[in-house]
Coordinates of C-alpha atoms and ligand atoms in Angstrom, one line a residue:
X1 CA 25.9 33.4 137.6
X2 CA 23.2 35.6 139.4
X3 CA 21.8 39.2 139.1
X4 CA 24.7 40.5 141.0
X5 CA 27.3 39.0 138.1
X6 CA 25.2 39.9 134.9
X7 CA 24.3 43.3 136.3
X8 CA 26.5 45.0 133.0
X9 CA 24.4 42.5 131.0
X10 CA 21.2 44.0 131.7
X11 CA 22.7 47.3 131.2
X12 CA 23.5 46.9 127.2
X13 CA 20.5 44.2 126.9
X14 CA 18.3 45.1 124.1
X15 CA 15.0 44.0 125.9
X16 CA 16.1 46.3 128.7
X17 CA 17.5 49.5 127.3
X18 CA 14.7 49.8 124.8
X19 CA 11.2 49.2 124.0
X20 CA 7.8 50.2 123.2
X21 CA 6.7 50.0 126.3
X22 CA 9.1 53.1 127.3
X23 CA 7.6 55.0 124.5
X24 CA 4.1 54.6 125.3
X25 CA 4.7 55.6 128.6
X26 CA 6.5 58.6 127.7
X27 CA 3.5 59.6 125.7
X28 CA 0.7 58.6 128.4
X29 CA 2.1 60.7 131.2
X30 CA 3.4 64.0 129.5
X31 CA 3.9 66.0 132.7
X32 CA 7.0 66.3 135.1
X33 CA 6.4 64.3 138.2
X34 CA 8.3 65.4 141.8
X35 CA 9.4 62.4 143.4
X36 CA 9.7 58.5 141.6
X37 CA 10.4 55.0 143.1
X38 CA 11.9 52.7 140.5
X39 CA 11.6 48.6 142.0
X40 CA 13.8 46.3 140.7
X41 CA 15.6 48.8 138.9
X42 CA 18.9 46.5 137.8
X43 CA 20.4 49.0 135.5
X44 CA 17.8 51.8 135.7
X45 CA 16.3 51.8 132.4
X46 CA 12.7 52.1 133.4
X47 CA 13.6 55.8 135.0
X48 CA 14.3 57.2 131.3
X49 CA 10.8 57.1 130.4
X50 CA 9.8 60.0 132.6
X51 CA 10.5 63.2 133.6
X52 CA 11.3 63.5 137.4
X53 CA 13.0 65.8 139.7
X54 CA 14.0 63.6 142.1
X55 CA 14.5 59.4 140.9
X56 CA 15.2 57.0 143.8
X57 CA 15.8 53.5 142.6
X58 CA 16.1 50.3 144.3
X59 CA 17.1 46.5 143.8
X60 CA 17.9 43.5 145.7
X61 CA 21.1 43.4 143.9
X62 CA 24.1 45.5 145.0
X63 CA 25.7 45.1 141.5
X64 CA 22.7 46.5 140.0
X65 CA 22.7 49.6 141.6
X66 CA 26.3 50.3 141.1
X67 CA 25.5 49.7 137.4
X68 CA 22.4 52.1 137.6
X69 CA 24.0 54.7 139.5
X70 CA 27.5 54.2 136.9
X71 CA 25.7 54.4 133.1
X72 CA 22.3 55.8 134.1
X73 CA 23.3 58.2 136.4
X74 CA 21.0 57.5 139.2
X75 CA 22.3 59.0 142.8
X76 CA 19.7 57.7 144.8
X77 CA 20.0 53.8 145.5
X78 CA 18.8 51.8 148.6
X79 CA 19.2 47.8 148.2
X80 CA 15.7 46.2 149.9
X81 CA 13.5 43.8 148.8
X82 CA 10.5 44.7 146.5
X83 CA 8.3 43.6 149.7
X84 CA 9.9 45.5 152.4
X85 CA 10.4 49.4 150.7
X86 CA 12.2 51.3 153.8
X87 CA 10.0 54.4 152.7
X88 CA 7.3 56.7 154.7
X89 CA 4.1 56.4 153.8
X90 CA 3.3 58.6 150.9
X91 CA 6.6 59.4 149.8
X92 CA 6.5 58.9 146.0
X93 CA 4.3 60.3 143.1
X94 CA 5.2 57.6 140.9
X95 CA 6.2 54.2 141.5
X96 CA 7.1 51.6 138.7
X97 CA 8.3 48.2 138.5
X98 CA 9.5 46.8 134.7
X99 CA 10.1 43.0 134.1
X100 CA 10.8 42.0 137.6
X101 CA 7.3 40.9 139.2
X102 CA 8.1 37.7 138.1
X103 CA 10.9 37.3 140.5
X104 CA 8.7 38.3 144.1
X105 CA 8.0 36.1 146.2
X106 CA 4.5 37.6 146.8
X107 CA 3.9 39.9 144.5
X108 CA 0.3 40.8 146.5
X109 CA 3.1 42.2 149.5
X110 CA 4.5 44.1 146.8
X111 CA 1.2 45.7 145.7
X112 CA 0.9 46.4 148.9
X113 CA 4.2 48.0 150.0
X114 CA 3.9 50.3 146.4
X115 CA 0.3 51.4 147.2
X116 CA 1.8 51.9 150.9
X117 CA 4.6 54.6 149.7
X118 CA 2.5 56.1 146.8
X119 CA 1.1 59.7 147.1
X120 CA -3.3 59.8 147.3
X121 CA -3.9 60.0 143.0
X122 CA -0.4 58.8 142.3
X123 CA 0.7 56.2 140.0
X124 CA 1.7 52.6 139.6
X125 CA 3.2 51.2 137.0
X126 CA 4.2 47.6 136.3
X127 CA 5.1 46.1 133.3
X128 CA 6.2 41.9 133.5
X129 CA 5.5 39.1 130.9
X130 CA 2.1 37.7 130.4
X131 CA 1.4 34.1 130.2
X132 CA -2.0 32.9 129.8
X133 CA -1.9 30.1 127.3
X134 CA -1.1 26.8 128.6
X135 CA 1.3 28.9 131.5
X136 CA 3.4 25.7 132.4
X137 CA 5.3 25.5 129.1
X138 CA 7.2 28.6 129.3
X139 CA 7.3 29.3 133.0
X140 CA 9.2 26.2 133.5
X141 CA 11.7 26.9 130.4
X142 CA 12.6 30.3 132.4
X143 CA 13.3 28.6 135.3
X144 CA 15.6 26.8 134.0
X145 CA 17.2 29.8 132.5
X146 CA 17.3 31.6 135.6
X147 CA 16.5 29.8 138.8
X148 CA 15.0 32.6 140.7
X149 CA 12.2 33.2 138.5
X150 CA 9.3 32.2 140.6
X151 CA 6.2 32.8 138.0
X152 CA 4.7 34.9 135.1
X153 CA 1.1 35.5 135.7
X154 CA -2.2 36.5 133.5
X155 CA -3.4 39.6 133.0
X156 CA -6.1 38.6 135.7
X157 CA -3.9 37.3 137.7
X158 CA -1.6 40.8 137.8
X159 CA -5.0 43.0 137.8
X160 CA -5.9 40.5 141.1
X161 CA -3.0 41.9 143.1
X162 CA -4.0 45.1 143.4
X163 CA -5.8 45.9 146.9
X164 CA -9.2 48.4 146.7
X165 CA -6.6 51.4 146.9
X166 CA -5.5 50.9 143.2
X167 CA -7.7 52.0 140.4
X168 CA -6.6 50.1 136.7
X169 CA -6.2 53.4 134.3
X170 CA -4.5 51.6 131.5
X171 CA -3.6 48.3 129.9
X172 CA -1.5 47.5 126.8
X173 CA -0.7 43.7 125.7
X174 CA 2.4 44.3 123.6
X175 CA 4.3 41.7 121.9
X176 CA 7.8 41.4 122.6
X177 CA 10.0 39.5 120.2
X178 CA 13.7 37.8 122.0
X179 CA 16.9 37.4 120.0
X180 CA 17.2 34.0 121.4
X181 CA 20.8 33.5 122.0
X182 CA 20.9 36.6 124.0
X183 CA 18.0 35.7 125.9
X184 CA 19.2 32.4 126.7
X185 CA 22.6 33.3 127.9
X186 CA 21.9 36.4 129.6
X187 CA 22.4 34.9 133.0
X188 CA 24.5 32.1 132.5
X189 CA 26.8 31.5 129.9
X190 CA 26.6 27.7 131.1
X191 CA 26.6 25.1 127.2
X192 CA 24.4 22.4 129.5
X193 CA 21.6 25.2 130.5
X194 CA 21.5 26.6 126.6
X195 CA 21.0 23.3 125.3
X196 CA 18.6 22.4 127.6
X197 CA 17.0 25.7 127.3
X198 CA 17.1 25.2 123.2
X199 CA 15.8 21.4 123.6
X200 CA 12.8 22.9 125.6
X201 CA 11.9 25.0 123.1
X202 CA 12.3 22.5 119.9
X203 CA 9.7 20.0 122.2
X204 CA 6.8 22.9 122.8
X205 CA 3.9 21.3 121.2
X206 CA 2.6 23.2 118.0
X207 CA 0.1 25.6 119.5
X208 CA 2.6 26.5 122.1
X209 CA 5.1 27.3 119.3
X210 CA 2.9 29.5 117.2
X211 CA 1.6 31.1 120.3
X212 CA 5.1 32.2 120.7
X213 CA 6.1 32.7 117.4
X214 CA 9.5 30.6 117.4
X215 CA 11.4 31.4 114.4
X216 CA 13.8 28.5 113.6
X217 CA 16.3 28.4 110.5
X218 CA 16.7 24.2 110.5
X219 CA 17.5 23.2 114.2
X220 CA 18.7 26.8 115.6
X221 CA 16.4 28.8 117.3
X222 CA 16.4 32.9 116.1
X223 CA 14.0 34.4 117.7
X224 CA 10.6 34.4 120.0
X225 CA 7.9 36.7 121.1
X226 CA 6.1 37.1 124.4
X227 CA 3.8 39.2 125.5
X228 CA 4.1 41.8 128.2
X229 CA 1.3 43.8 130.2
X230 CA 1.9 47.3 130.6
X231 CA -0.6 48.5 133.7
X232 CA -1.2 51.7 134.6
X233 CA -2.6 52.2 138.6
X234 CA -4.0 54.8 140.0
X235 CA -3.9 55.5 143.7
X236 CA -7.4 56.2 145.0
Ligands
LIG301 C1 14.9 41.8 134.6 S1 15.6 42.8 135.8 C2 14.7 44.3 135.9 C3 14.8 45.2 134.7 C4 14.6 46.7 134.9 N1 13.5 47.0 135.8 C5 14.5 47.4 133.6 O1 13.5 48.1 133.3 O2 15.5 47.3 132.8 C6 15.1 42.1 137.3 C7 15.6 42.8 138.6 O3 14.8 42.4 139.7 C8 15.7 42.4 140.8 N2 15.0 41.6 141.9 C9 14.7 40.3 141.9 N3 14.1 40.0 143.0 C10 13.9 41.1 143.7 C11 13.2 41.4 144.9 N4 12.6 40.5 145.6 N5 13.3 42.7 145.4 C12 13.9 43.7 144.6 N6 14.5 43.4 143.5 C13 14.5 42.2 143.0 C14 17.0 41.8 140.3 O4 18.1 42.0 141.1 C15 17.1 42.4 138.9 O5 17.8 43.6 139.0

């Protein structure tokens, strides 16, 4: 099961359709914007958080879009890859990107392609997990979870991909905590991956399990937390 199967999934997920980092944002930027580009969109959520007159949305996944453009009401789709936008140069006043950088290939091309299409002064806005202790441990666990994530990064590493176009305005670490089961089998409802999943996560050495909080009632997992970056570019 892929993006394009679970696209309803990500639709009524809780880590999707809510979160702080939706509130902050609504709070930071309290002005109507003309034109947004929502990357990696899946079911839209990350277009809520502002006021727009015109939201253009795009994904890699057809499902997604049909989802998005179904509950969140968003009319203008175009399926592309995050590192190919087929957009003029200085077409958008905002650009955003929530919990997908993690998937790209090369997330610098993306960086790239966003700064390409964003107005002179607009913004960029990208929100993905952060993992910066020990990084291995729970970048391999969500691989096997879901086999095309390629790699969370630091907040270094994130704050690296911008080019000398991109000024930082803004950066939250916010802790994120995962109702385990539906973490775990939001892409695949496969018994071998969630055990193996589960196994990983009872065999993270102690400082790897406080640093992510697990919460375990005997053998059964409850709960973690992450962290997320919220950054906030502006384009020089
Ligand atoms: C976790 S979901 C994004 C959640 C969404 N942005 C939100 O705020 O609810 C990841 C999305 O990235 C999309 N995706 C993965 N690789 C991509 C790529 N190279 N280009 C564009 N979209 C991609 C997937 O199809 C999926 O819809």
């Amino acid at each position: 099961m892929g993006f394009d199967d679970s696209s309803l999934n990500y639709f009524s997920s809780s880590d999707h359709a809510k979160g702080i980092d939706l509130e902050i944002l609504k709070k930071y930027f309290n002005r109507k914007f003309d034109c947004m580009l929502d990357v990696a969109t899946a079911a839209g959520h990350l277009t809520k958080a502002f006021t727009v007159k015109t939201k253009v949305a795009c994904d890699i996944s057809f499902n997604m879009l049909k989802t998005a453009r179904k509950h969140n009401k968003l009319k203008n789709v175009a399926q592309c890859d995050s590192e190919c936008l087929p957009f003029r140069d200085r077409a958008f006043d905002l650009v955003g990107c929530r919990i997908a950088l993690h998937h790209f290939k090369n997330p610098k091309l993306f960086f790239e392609e966003a700064t390409r299409v964003l107005k002179p002064n607009g913004y960029l806005v990208v929100i993905d997990s952060i993992v910066d202790v020990d990084d291995a441990y729970l970048n391999g666990i969500e691989f096997i979870r879901d086999h095309t994530h390629i790699r969370s990064y630091s907040m270094e590493e994130v704050n690296g991909f911008s080019g000398k176009d991109l000024r930082l305005m803004k950066y939250n670490c916010l802790f994120k905590e995962h109702d385990f089961d539906e973490w775990a089998k939001r892409l695949s409802k496969d018994e071998e991956t969630y055990k193996r999943i589960t196994q990983e996560f009872a065999n993270l050495p102690d400082h790897i399990q406080k640093e992510l909080s697990v919460n375990m009632l005997g053998r059964k997992i409850i709960s973690y937390t992450d962290k997320k970056g919220l950054f906030v570019f502006q384009r020089i």
